[in-house]
XYZ file of C-alpha atoms in Angstrom:
348
model
C 50.724 -0.095 7.148
C 48.822 0.042 3.857
C 47.953 -3.641 4.136
C 46.608 -3.156 7.672
C 44.587 -0.157 6.558
C 43.142 -2.150 3.655
C 42.101 -4.966 5.995
C 40.530 -2.463 8.398
C 38.528 -0.845 5.590
C 37.452 -4.260 4.294
C 36.228 -5.353 7.723
C 34.401 -2.037 8.222
C 32.650 -2.396 4.859
C 31.699 -5.974 5.654
C 30.178 -4.923 8.980
C 28.367 -2.020 7.347
C 26.887 -4.226 4.623
C 25.707 -6.783 7.161
C 24.227 -4.048 9.350
C 22.355 -2.598 6.378
C 20.981 -5.993 5.487
C 19.833 -6.529 9.080
C 18.020 -3.227 8.964
C 16.203 -4.263 5.811
C 14.980 -7.458 7.417
C 13.804 -5.820 10.634
C 11.034 -3.627 9.283
C 7.422 -4.450 10.104
C 6.019 -5.934 6.913
C 2.312 -5.445 6.213
C 1.066 -7.157 3.083
C -2.357 -6.586 1.566
C -4.215 -9.548 0.117
C -7.312 -9.844 -2.055
C -9.627 -12.786 -2.716
C -7.777 -13.388 -5.969
C -6.300 -16.886 -6.028
C -2.929 -15.526 -7.108
C -2.904 -13.317 -4.006
C -3.776 -16.212 -1.699
C -1.148 -18.432 -3.308
C 1.546 -15.832 -2.665
C 0.577 -15.622 1.000
C 0.691 -19.398 1.470
C 4.144 -19.450 -0.090
C 5.604 -16.467 1.763
C 3.763 -16.191 5.096
C 6.972 -16.697 7.097
C 8.160 -13.296 5.870
C 4.938 -11.427 6.693
C 4.249 -9.719 10.020
C 0.708 -8.458 9.427
C -1.702 -9.781 6.821
C -4.297 -7.227 5.715
C -6.903 -8.975 3.560
C -9.386 -6.831 1.639
C -12.383 -9.091 2.225
C -14.921 -6.999 4.175
C -17.208 -4.447 2.537
C -19.176 -1.683 4.209
C -22.871 -1.678 3.297
C -25.708 0.784 3.809
C -27.299 1.178 7.256
C -24.114 0.257 9.099
C -23.971 -3.356 7.975
C -20.833 -5.191 6.858
C -20.432 -8.247 4.643
C -17.425 -10.459 4.091
C -15.481 -13.371 5.465
C -11.956 -14.740 5.692
C -10.788 -17.777 3.786
C -10.505 -20.348 6.585
C -7.318 -21.914 5.212
C -5.640 -18.518 5.005
C -6.784 -17.563 8.503
C -5.671 -20.858 10.057
C -2.267 -20.659 8.364
C -1.760 -17.107 9.581
C -2.767 -17.760 13.189
C -0.821 -21.015 13.436
C 2.313 -19.205 12.265
C 1.869 -16.092 14.414
C 1.052 -13.806 11.486
C -1.202 -11.037 12.803
C -4.426 -10.628 10.841
C -5.784 -7.110 10.363
C -8.539 -7.151 7.715
C -9.580 -4.064 5.799
C -13.013 -2.536 6.092
C -13.542 -0.919 2.698
C -16.455 1.007 1.218
C -16.050 -0.941 -1.996
C -18.711 -2.230 -4.309
C -16.671 -4.755 -6.204
C -13.587 -2.718 -7.153
C -15.284 0.688 -6.967
C -15.167 2.833 -3.827
C -18.786 3.775 -3.184
C -19.347 7.353 -2.016
C -23.001 6.791 -1.116
C -22.029 4.041 1.323
C -19.379 6.050 3.110
C -21.656 9.089 3.424
C -24.344 6.869 4.927
C -21.819 5.797 7.575
C -20.173 9.100 8.402
C -23.345 11.183 8.657
C -25.295 8.798 10.927
C -23.825 8.069 14.350
C -26.223 5.157 14.848
C -24.322 3.449 12.027
C -21.040 3.996 13.882
C -22.393 1.837 16.688
C -23.516 -0.903 14.303
C -20.162 -1.018 12.529
C -18.235 -1.015 15.798
C -20.343 -3.834 17.224
C -19.841 -5.966 14.120
C -16.080 -5.389 13.934
C -15.518 -6.117 17.606
C -17.558 -9.327 17.538
C -15.948 -10.525 14.294
C -12.484 -9.846 15.674
C -13.301 -11.802 18.823
C -14.656 -14.760 16.849
C -11.765 -14.842 14.356
C -8.940 -13.806 16.687
C -8.028 -10.749 14.620
C -5.243 -8.396 15.668
C -7.400 -5.446 14.712
C -8.831 -3.649 11.686
C -7.655 -1.213 9.065
C -10.087 1.305 7.592
C -9.776 1.582 3.818
C -12.356 4.285 3.226
C -11.919 6.209 -0.021
C -13.765 8.500 -2.432
C -14.883 10.725 0.468
C -15.824 14.403 -0.039
C -13.461 16.827 1.660
C -16.475 18.269 3.492
C -16.594 15.074 5.573
C -13.228 15.617 7.291
C -14.693 16.367 10.718
C -17.082 13.405 10.514
C -14.262 11.070 9.476
C -12.074 12.288 12.337
C -14.904 11.832 14.829
C -15.752 8.353 13.584
C -12.125 7.218 13.833
C -11.817 8.650 17.350
C -15.024 6.860 18.392
C -13.858 3.568 16.895
C -10.472 3.787 18.612
C -12.220 4.218 21.954
C -14.486 1.232 21.301
C -11.600 -0.967 20.167
C -9.742 -0.116 23.351
C -12.323 -2.099 25.294
C -11.109 -5.284 23.566
C -7.448 -4.337 23.110
C -7.946 -4.291 19.336
C -5.590 -2.307 17.120
C -6.960 0.298 14.711
C -5.187 1.608 11.637
C -6.284 3.583 8.608
C -5.068 3.705 5.013
C -4.849 7.249 3.695
C -4.545 8.660 0.194
C -1.096 10.111 -0.465
C -0.673 13.851 0.133
C 2.257 16.203 -0.359
C 0.720 19.316 1.231
C -2.484 20.840 2.612
C -2.833 23.242 -0.309
C -5.728 22.294 -2.545
C -4.029 24.209 -5.371
C -1.296 21.540 -5.400
C -3.787 18.926 -6.625
C -6.242 18.466 -9.426
C -9.633 19.687 -8.240
C -11.389 16.313 -8.382
C -8.510 14.600 -6.580
C -8.531 17.057 -3.697
C -12.299 17.281 -3.320
C -13.082 13.539 -3.328
C -9.873 11.718 -2.488
C -6.918 13.402 -0.771
C -8.443 16.444 0.903
C -10.520 14.626 3.525
C -7.556 12.981 5.259
C -6.339 14.970 8.263
C -3.034 13.181 8.800
C -2.311 14.733 12.193
C -5.683 13.918 13.772
C -5.843 10.441 12.252
C -2.344 9.709 13.507
C -3.364 10.751 17.021
C -6.426 8.484 17.036
C -5.070 5.272 15.481
C -2.292 2.841 16.284
C -0.693 3.505 12.916
C -1.413 5.030 9.515
C -0.673 3.278 6.216
C 0.324 5.884 3.631
C -0.838 4.738 0.193
C 2.219 6.119 -1.595
C 1.216 4.887 -5.024
C -1.055 5.905 -7.912
C 0.884 9.150 -8.319
C -1.098 11.750 -10.238
C 0.448 12.812 -13.569
C 3.669 10.882 -13.021
C 4.225 10.375 -16.733
C 4.474 6.637 -16.264
C 5.440 4.906 -12.973
C 2.765 4.419 -10.324
C 5.120 5.992 -7.762
C 8.325 7.843 -8.611
C 11.024 8.204 -5.964
C 10.997 12.049 -5.877
C 7.219 12.055 -5.381
C 7.452 9.361 -2.699
C 9.927 11.564 -0.837
C 7.497 14.499 -0.933
C 4.728 12.279 0.439
C 7.100 11.008 3.113
C 8.204 14.487 4.164
C 4.605 15.638 4.491
C 3.683 12.504 6.447
C 6.563 12.965 8.895
C 5.524 16.566 9.502
C 2.137 15.364 10.736
C 2.556 11.816 12.091
C 5.308 10.403 14.360
C 7.588 8.063 12.404
C 6.747 5.152 14.719
C 3.093 5.474 13.686
C 3.758 5.476 9.938
C 3.610 2.433 7.684
C 4.754 3.662 4.283
C 3.284 2.158 1.141
C 5.262 0.373 -1.552
C 3.499 -0.703 -4.776
C 4.209 -4.092 -6.326
C 2.328 -3.494 -9.575
C 2.871 -1.389 -12.662
C 0.859 0.247 -15.410
C 0.772 0.332 -19.201
C 0.459 3.629 -21.022
C -0.232 4.484 -24.640
C 1.008 7.587 -26.339
C 3.199 9.168 -28.987
C 6.686 10.489 -28.307
C 5.519 13.014 -25.725
C 5.398 13.232 -21.939
C 1.635 12.982 -21.929
C 0.170 9.489 -21.726
C -3.255 7.897 -21.753
C -3.857 4.932 -19.491
C -4.222 1.811 -21.590
C -4.164 -1.076 -19.117
C -4.256 -1.051 -15.330
C -2.748 -2.566 -13.328
C -0.005 -4.354 -15.235
C 1.292 -6.909 -12.769
C 4.695 -8.532 -12.603
C 3.181 -11.944 -13.263
C 1.732 -10.669 -16.539
C 5.047 -9.090 -17.443
C 6.943 -12.368 -17.110
C 4.779 -13.812 -19.890
C 4.882 -10.663 -21.978
C 7.559 -11.692 -24.473
C 5.954 -15.087 -24.994
C 3.082 -13.452 -26.847
C 3.458 -13.282 -30.618
C 6.913 -14.769 -30.270
C 8.170 -11.674 -28.483
C 8.092 -9.593 -31.657
C 6.156 -6.689 -30.151
C 8.948 -5.365 -27.897
C 10.567 -2.169 -29.174
C 12.722 -1.151 -26.221
C 13.463 -1.548 -22.516
C 15.383 0.170 -19.759
C 15.563 1.418 -16.182
C 14.921 4.963 -14.940
C 17.304 5.841 -12.108
C 15.736 9.289 -11.728
C 12.331 7.745 -11.050
C 13.863 5.241 -8.603
C 15.344 2.311 -10.542
C 11.943 1.629 -12.079
C 12.015 -0.614 -15.134
C 10.138 -0.026 -18.349
C 9.487 -1.863 -21.585
C 7.924 -0.461 -24.748
C 6.114 -2.257 -27.521
C 3.917 -1.710 -30.527
C 0.556 -3.359 -30.976
C -1.816 -2.729 -33.856
C 0.184 0.366 -34.778
C -0.002 1.914 -31.296
C 2.965 2.482 -29.011
C 2.763 1.394 -25.383
C 5.113 1.797 -22.437
C 4.900 -0.421 -19.376
C 6.411 0.794 -16.117
C 6.747 -1.938 -13.536
C 8.023 -2.431 -9.993
C 10.606 -5.150 -9.403
C 13.137 -6.055 -6.723
C 15.433 -3.144 -7.616
C 12.768 -0.426 -7.432
C 11.335 -2.038 -4.290
C 14.739 -2.008 -2.615
C 15.299 1.628 -3.642
C 11.997 2.696 -2.085
C 12.706 0.621 1.019
C 16.075 2.321 1.499
C 14.468 5.751 1.211
C 11.902 4.754 3.835
C 14.491 3.444 6.279
C 16.776 6.422 5.744
C 13.905 8.472 7.182
C 13.618 6.256 10.293
C 10.340 4.658 9.261
C 10.313 0.992 10.238
C 6.995 -0.212 8.841
C 5.965 -0.789 5.236
C 2.600 -1.598 3.654
C 2.690 -3.431 0.300
C -0.106 -3.517 -2.237
C -0.582 -6.313 -3.179
C 0.264 -10.003 -2.681
C 0.363 -11.837 -6.001
C 1.569 -8.921 -8.109
C 5.086 -8.733 -6.696
C 8.373 -9.625 -8.313
C 9.204 -12.983 -6.631
C 12.758 -11.716 -6.025
C 11.364 -9.145 -3.546
C 11.118 -11.887 -0.948
C 14.906 -12.382 -0.996
C 15.193 -8.991 0.745
C 13.704 -10.426 3.926
C 14.662 -13.279 6.217
C-alpha cells in the first residue's frame, strides 16, 4: 500500500512539474530591442523564442513628424520566421524623453492626424503587426489629451486592422501622496490605466525602475503591488507585465540609502566583472530571497563601496511565476542584449 501510494505521489509530482513547465513556455513573449548591436545579436540568436519584437527605433519629432527605420536584416528575419513586429513610437531625443515633443503632439490635434498617417503607411509598407506607444515624461495635466489621442489612434488603426498597445509607467495607486512629487507630476500620474486599457489591444506595464528600492530595479513585493493595481483597472488578458533584464550599481556606506553610481549594469558587463584587476575588487556576493531571488555583488574601488544588483535566470523565473500565478499570460522584457543567457532555457 505504501509503495503504491509513493508511486502515485511520484507520478502526480511529475505531471505537476511538466504542467508548470508548459505554462511557463506558453506565455506571450514580447521583447524590446534597441539599435545597439548587442541587442540585435541577441534577437538573431533567439528569435525562435520571441512572439512579438518591439524595436525602439522610431522617434516622435515636432509638428507631428516621425523619424526612424528598421534594420532590414532584423525585419526580414522576423517576418520570415513569423515573429510579429510592433515597433515603439517614443518621444525620445537620443536616450532622453523629450517633454516639449510630447506636448506638441498632445495639444495639437492636427499632429494626431500626421502621426496616424505616418504610422499606418509605415506599417503597410513594412508589414508591421502594429505599434506600441512609448510616451514618457508627460505632465499629469495632459491625462485627458493622452486618453483622447490614444482613442483616436485606436480608431484609425482599426481601418487597417493594426494592433495598438501602450507602455505605461508603473503605478501602485491613484494617490499622488504615494509617490515623490516629481515622479507623480511628470511620469506616473498621467497614465489612466482603465481608459488606456479600454482603448488599446494591450498595455505593457513597465514594472521596473522602482523608486527608492534600496538596490534592485524591481523587487518582488513592489512588483506585486504594481500587479494588483494593474489588475484592478485592466483585464488580465490585456496586460503584458514587464520584467527587467538589467541591473544597477549603487554606491554608499553601510546604510539603506544609496546613490546611483552606474546605470544600467547589464548582465553582459557582469560576466566580465571579475576579470578586471584580477578579480581583486569583489568584497561579497549573495542572493536576496525577500527581494525576489535577486543576486548582488559588492566591491570596493578607489576606496568607495559599491553594490550591484542584477537580474538573472533565477530572479526572472521568480517574477514570471508571480505573473502567471495572477493569470497574466503576456510578458514584456526590457531589453534584448542585457539578459542572462540562461533565461532562454525557460522557453521552448
